[in-house]
Short mmCIF file of C-alpha atoms and ligand atoms in Angstrom, two decimals:
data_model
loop_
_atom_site.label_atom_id
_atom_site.label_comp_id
_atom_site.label_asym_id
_atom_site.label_seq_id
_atom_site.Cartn_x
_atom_site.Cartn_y
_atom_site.Cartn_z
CA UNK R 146 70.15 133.94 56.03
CA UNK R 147 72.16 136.54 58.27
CA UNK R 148 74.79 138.74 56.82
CA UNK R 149 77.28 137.91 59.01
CA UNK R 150 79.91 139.71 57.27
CA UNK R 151 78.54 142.82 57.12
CA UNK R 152 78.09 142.35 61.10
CA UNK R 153 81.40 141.65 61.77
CA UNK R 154 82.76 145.01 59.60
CA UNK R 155 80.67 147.24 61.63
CA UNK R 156 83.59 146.49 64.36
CA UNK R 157 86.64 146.63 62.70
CA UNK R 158 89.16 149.40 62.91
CA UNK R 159 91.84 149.98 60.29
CA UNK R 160 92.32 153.27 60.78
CA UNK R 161 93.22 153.92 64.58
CA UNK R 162 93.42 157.79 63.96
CA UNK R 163 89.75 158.39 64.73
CA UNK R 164 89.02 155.64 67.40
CA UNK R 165 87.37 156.40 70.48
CA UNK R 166 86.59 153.31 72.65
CA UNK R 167 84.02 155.03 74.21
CA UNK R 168 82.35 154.71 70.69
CA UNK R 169 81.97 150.99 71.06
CA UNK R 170 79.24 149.45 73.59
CA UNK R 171 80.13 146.44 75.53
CA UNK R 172 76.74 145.32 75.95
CA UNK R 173 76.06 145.88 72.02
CA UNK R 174 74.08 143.03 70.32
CA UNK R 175 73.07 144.79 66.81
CA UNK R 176 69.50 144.89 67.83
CA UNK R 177 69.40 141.09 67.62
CA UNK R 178 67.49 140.16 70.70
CA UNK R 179 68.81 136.63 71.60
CA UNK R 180 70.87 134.03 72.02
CA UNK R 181 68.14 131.79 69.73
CA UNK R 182 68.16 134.54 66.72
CA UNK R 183 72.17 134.01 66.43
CA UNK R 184 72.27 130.34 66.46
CA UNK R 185 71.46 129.17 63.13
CA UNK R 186 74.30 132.29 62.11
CA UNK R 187 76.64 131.09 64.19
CA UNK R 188 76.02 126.97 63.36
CA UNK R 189 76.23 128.16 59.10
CA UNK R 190 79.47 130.15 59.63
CA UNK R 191 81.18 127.27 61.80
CA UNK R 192 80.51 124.98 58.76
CA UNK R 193 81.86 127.54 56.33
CA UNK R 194 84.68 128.08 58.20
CA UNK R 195 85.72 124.23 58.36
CA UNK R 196 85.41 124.10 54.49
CA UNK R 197 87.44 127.66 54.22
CA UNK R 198 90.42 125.85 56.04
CA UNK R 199 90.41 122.95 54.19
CA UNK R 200 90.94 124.87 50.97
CA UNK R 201 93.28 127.22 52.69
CA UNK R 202 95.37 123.70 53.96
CA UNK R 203 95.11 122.71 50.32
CA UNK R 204 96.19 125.39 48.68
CA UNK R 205 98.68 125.84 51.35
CA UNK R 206 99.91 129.50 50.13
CA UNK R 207 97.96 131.94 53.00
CA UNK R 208 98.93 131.49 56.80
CA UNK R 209 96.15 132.85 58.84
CA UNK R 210 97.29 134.60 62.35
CA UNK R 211 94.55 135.49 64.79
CA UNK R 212 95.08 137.48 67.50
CA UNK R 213 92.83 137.54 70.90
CA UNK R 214 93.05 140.39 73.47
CA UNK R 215 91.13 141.05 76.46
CA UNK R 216 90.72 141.51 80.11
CA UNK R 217 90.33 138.52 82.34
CA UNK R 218 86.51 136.54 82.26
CA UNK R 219 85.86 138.60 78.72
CA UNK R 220 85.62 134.83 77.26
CA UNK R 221 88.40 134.89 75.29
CA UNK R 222 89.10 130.59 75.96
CA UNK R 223 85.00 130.19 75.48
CA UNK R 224 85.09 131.95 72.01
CA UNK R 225 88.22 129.81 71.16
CA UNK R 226 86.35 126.95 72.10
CA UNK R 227 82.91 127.67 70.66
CA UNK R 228 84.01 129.69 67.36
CA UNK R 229 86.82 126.72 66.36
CA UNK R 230 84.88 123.51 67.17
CA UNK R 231 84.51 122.63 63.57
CA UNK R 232 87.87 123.37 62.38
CA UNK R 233 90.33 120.93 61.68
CA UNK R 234 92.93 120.54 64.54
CA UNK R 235 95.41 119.53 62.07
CA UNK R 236 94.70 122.58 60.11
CA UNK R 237 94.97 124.81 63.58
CA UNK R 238 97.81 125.96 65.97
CA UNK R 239 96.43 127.31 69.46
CA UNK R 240 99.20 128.63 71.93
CA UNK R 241 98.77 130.89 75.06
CA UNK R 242 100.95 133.44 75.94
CA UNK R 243 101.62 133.55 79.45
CA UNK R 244 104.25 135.32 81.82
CA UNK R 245 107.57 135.11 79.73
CA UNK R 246 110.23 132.47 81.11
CA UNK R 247 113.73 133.06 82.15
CA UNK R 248 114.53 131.97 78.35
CA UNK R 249 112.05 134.25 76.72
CA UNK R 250 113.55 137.61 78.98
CA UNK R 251 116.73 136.98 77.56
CA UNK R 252 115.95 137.40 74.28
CA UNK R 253 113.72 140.04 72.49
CA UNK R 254 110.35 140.38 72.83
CA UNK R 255 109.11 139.13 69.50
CA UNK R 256 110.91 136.20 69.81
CA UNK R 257 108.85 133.79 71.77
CA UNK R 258 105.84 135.11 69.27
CA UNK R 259 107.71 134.19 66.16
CA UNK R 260 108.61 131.10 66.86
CA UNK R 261 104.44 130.16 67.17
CA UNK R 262 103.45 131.54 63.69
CA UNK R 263 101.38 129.49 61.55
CA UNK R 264 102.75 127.78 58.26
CA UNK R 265 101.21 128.22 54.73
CA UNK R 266 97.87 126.84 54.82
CA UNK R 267 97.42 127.11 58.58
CA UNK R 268 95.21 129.06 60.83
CA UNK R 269 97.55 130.28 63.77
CA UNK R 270 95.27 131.57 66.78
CA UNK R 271 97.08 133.71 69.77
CA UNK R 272 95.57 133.60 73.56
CA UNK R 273 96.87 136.87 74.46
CA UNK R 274 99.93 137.41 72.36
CA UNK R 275 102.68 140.48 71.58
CA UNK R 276 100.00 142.97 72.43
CA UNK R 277 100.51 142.76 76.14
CA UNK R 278 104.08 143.74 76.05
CA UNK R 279 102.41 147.59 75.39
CA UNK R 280 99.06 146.23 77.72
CA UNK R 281 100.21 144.79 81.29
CA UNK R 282 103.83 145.79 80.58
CA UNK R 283 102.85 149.29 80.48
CA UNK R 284 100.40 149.28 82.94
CA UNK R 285 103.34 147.87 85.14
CA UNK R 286 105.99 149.12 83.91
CA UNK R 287 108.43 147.37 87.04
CA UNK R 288 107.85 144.08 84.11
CA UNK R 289 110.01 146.30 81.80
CA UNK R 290 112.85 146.16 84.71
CA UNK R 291 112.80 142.84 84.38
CA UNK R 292 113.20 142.64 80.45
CA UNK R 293 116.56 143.16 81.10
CA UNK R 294 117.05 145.85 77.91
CA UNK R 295 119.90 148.18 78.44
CA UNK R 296 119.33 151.09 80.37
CA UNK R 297 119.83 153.78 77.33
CA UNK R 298 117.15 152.04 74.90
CA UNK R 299 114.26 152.19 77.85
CA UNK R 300 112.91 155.96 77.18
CA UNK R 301 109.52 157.75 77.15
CA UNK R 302 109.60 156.93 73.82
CA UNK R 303 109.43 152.84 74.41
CA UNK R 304 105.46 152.30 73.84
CA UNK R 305 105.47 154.22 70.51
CA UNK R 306 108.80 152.77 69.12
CA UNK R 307 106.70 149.22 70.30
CA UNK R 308 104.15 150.46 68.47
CA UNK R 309 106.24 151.40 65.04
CA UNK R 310 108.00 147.64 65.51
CA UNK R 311 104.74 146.20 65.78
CA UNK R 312 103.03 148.02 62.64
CA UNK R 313 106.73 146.72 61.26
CA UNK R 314 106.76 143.39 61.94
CA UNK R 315 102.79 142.94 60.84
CA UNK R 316 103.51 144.61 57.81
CA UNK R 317 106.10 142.01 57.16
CA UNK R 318 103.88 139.23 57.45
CA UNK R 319 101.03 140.58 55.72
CA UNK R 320 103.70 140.77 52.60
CA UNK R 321 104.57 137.32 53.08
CA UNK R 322 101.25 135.85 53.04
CA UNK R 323 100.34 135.95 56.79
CA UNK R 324 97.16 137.43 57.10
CA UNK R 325 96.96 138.91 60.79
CA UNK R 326 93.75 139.72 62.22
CA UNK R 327 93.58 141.10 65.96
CA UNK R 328 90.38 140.84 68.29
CA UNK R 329 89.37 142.55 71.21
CA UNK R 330 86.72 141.23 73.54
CA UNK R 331 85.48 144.11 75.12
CA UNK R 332 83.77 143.49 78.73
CA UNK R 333 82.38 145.40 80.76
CA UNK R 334 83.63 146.72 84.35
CA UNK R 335 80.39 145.11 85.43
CA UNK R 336 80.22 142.01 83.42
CA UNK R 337 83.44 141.43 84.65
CA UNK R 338 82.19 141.38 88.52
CA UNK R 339 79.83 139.47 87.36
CA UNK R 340 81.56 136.55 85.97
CA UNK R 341 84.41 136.45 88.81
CA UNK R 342 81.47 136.35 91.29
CA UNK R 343 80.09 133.12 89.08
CA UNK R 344 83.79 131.53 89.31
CA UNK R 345 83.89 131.99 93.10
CA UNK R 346 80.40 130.89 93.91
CA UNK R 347 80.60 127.47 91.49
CA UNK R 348 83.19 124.85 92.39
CA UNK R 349 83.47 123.86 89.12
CA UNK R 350 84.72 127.40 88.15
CA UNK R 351 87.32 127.50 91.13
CA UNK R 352 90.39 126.49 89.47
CA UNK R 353 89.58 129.48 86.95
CA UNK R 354 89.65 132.30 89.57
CA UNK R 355 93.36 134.09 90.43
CA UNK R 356 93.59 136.15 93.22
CA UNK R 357 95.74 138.66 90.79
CA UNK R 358 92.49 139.06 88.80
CA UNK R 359 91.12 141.27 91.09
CA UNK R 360 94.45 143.35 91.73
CA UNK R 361 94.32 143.71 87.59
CA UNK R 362 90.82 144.83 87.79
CA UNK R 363 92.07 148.07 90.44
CA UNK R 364 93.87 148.85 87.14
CA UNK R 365 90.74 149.14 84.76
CA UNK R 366 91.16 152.69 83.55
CA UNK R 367 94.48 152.12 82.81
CA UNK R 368 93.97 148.82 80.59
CA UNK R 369 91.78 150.98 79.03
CA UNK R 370 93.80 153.64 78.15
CA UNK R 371 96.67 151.32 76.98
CA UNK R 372 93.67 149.18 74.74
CA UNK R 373 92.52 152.52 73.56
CA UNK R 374 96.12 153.71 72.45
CA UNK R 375 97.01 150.11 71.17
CA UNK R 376 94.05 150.04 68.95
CA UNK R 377 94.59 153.65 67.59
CA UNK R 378 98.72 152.77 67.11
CA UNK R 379 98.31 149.76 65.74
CA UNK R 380 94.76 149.22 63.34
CA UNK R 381 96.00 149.10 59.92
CA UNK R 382 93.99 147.83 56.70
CA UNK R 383 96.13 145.05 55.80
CA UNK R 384 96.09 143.92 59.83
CA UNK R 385 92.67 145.78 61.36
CA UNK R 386 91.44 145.28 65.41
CA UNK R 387 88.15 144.07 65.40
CA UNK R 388 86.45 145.77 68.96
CA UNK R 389 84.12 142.88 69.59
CA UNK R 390 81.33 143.46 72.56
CA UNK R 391 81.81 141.20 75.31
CA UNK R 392 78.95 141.38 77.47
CA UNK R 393 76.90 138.62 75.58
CA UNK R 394 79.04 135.70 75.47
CA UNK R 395 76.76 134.64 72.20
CA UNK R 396 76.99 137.70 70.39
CA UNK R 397 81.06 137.70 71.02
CA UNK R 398 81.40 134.17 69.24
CA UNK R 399 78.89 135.09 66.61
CA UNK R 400 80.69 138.25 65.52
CA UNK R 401 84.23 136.22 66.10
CA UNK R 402 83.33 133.57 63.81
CA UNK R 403 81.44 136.03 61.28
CA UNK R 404 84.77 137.89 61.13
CA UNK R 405 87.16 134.81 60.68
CA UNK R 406 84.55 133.95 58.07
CA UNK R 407 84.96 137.03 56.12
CA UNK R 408 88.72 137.18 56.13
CA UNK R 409 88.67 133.66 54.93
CA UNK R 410 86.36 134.65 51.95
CA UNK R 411 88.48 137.83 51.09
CA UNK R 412 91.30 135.15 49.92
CA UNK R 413 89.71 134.16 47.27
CA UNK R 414 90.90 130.08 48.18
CA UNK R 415 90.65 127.30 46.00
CA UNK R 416 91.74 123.75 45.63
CA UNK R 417 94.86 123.43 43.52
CA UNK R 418 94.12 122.94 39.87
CA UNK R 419 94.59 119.33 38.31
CA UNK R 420 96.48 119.58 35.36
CA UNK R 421 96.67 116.97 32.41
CA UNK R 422 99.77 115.04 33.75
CA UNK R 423 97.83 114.65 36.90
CA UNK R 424 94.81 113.80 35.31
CA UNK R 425 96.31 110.72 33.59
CA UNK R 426 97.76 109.77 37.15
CA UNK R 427 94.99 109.59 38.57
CA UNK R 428 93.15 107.50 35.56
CA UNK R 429 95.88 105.42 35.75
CA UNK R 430 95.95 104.32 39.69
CA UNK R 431 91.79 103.79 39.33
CA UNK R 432 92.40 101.36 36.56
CA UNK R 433 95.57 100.12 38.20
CA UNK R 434 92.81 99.47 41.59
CA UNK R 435 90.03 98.03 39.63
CA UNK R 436 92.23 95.69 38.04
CA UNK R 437 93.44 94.12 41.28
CA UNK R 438 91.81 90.59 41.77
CA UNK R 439 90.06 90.90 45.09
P1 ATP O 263 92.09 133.21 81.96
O1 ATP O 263 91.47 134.44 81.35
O2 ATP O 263 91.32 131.99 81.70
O3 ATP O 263 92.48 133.44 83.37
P2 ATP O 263 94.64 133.95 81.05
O4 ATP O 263 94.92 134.20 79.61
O5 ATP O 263 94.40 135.13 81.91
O6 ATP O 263 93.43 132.97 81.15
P3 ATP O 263 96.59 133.27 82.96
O7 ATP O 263 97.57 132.19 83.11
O8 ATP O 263 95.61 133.52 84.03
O9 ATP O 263 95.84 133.08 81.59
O10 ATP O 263 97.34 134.66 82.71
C1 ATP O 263 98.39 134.85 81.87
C2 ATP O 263 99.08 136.09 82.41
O11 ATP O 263 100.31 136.29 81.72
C3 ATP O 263 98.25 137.34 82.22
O12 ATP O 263 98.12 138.01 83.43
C4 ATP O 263 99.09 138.17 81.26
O13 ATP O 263 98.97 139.55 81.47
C5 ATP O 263 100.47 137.66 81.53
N1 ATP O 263 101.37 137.92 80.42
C6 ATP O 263 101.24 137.50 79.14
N2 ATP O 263 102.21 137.99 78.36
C7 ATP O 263 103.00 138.74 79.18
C8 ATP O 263 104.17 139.52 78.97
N3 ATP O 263 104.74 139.61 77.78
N4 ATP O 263 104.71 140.12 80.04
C9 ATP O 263 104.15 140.02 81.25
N5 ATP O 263 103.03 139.31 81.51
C10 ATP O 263 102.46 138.69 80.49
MG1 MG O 264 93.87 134.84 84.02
#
């Protein structure tokens, strides 16, 4: 059997000080070879996920909140779909974050994001989330204009105080029983022109192509340089990135899953003890049922 786990660690950064994205390899696949060599992984650790929830839903003490990040075609709704297939949906809140509403200006911009946070005993799993407030925001900053913040609170200083209220507010959560875990599916310039040619030449891939996708992609090297500085500002131990290669849609959703997995394990989770009281309860309703003429 794979060690997934120990996969999925060798992308995880909880110390941002020292992280270089240049150190991590889009087209990296851990010298496994193919698709076929990561099945069987992949298959075990989609099973042991769907039994991890449904101790984490009994227990109901640990919220789970999953983060995904990345530029446009890097798979992000594929790994979602792949990675959580087994999972209970009851147990599991998807929501995707998409240009803020009139409503969601006016207020802060944590707000919308709080409201979504999984319960006790839930996994919680954010399509784009928080993060792009110091991603597209500051690669466009004219989106800040229309955040309507007064004028005296919008300095130089706005993506690291964003930063320090981020670390804040994930800090917060982790000390309430929210375990946050962020992702980043990291593509390739090339990979990318790959995959938007694929959506334009196949019909069936049409109504996934947006003209602004390619303006986004004149903007590379800045995403980059915002990822780069979001992932050094913001990887903690108690809420690490993990910088997952994108290139190899297989390897993503292997490492994705292997790194849910792990987390999962790290709690320790359990079904609620039956104590004595209980015990009788339950003695009582199966004689109470086998009694009952038929
Ligand atoms: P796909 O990758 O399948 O196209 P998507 O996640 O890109 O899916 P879209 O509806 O195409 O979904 O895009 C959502 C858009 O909303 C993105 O361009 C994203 O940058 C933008 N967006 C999300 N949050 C914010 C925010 N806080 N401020 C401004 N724009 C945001
Ligand atoms: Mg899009």
């Amino acid at each position: 059997m794979m060690k997934t786990a120990k996969l999925a660690r060798l992308y995880r950064v909880e110390d941002g000080k020292r992280f270089r994205l240049k150190d991590f390899d889009p087209a990296d696949t851990a010298k496994l070879h193919s698709k076929r060599s990561a099945r069987s992984a992949l298959e075990e650790d989609i099973v042991r996920m769907s039994q991890l929830q449904d101790k984490l839903y009994a227990q109901d003490r640990w919220a789970v909140l999953l983060i995904l990040q990345a530029m446009d075609a890097a798979g992000k709704d594929g790994a979602i779909k792949h990675v959580m297939s087994g999972v209970n949906p009851q147990g599991c809140q998807v929501y995707s974050f998409k240009t803020p509403s009139a409503e969601e200006l006016d207020h802060d911009y944590l707000w919308r994001a709080r409201r979504c946070l999984p319960e006790r005993g839930k996994i919680g799993l954010f399509n784009r989330s928080y993060y792009e407030e110091v991603l597209v925001v500051r690669v466009h900053p004219q989106l800040l204009k229309n955040q309507r913040i007064p004028p005296p609170l919008v300095t130089k200083k706005i993506w690291q105080e964003r930063f320090q209220d981020i670390r804040a507010f994930e800090r917060y959560l982790h000390r309430n029983g929210t375990v946050v875990r962020k992702f980043f599916l990291h593509v390739s310039k090339e990979e990318q022109k790959r995959r938007f040619l694929e959506r334009l030449e196949e019909p069936e891939k049409h109504w996934k192509f947006a003209a602004a996708d390619i303006d986004e992609r004149r903007s590379w090297n800045d995403y980059l340089e915002a990822y780069e500085d979001m992932i050094r500002r913001t990887a903690t131990p108690h809420a690490p990135w993990y910088v997952i290669p994108a290139d190899n849609k297989w390897f993503t959703r292997l490492i994705l899953a292997a790194a849910i997995v792990d987390t999962l394990e790290g709690l320790h989770l359990a079904y609620p003890e039956v104590d004595s009281e209980k015990r009788k309860q339950l003695q009582a309703a199966r004689s109470a049922l086998l009694k009952e003429g038929s």
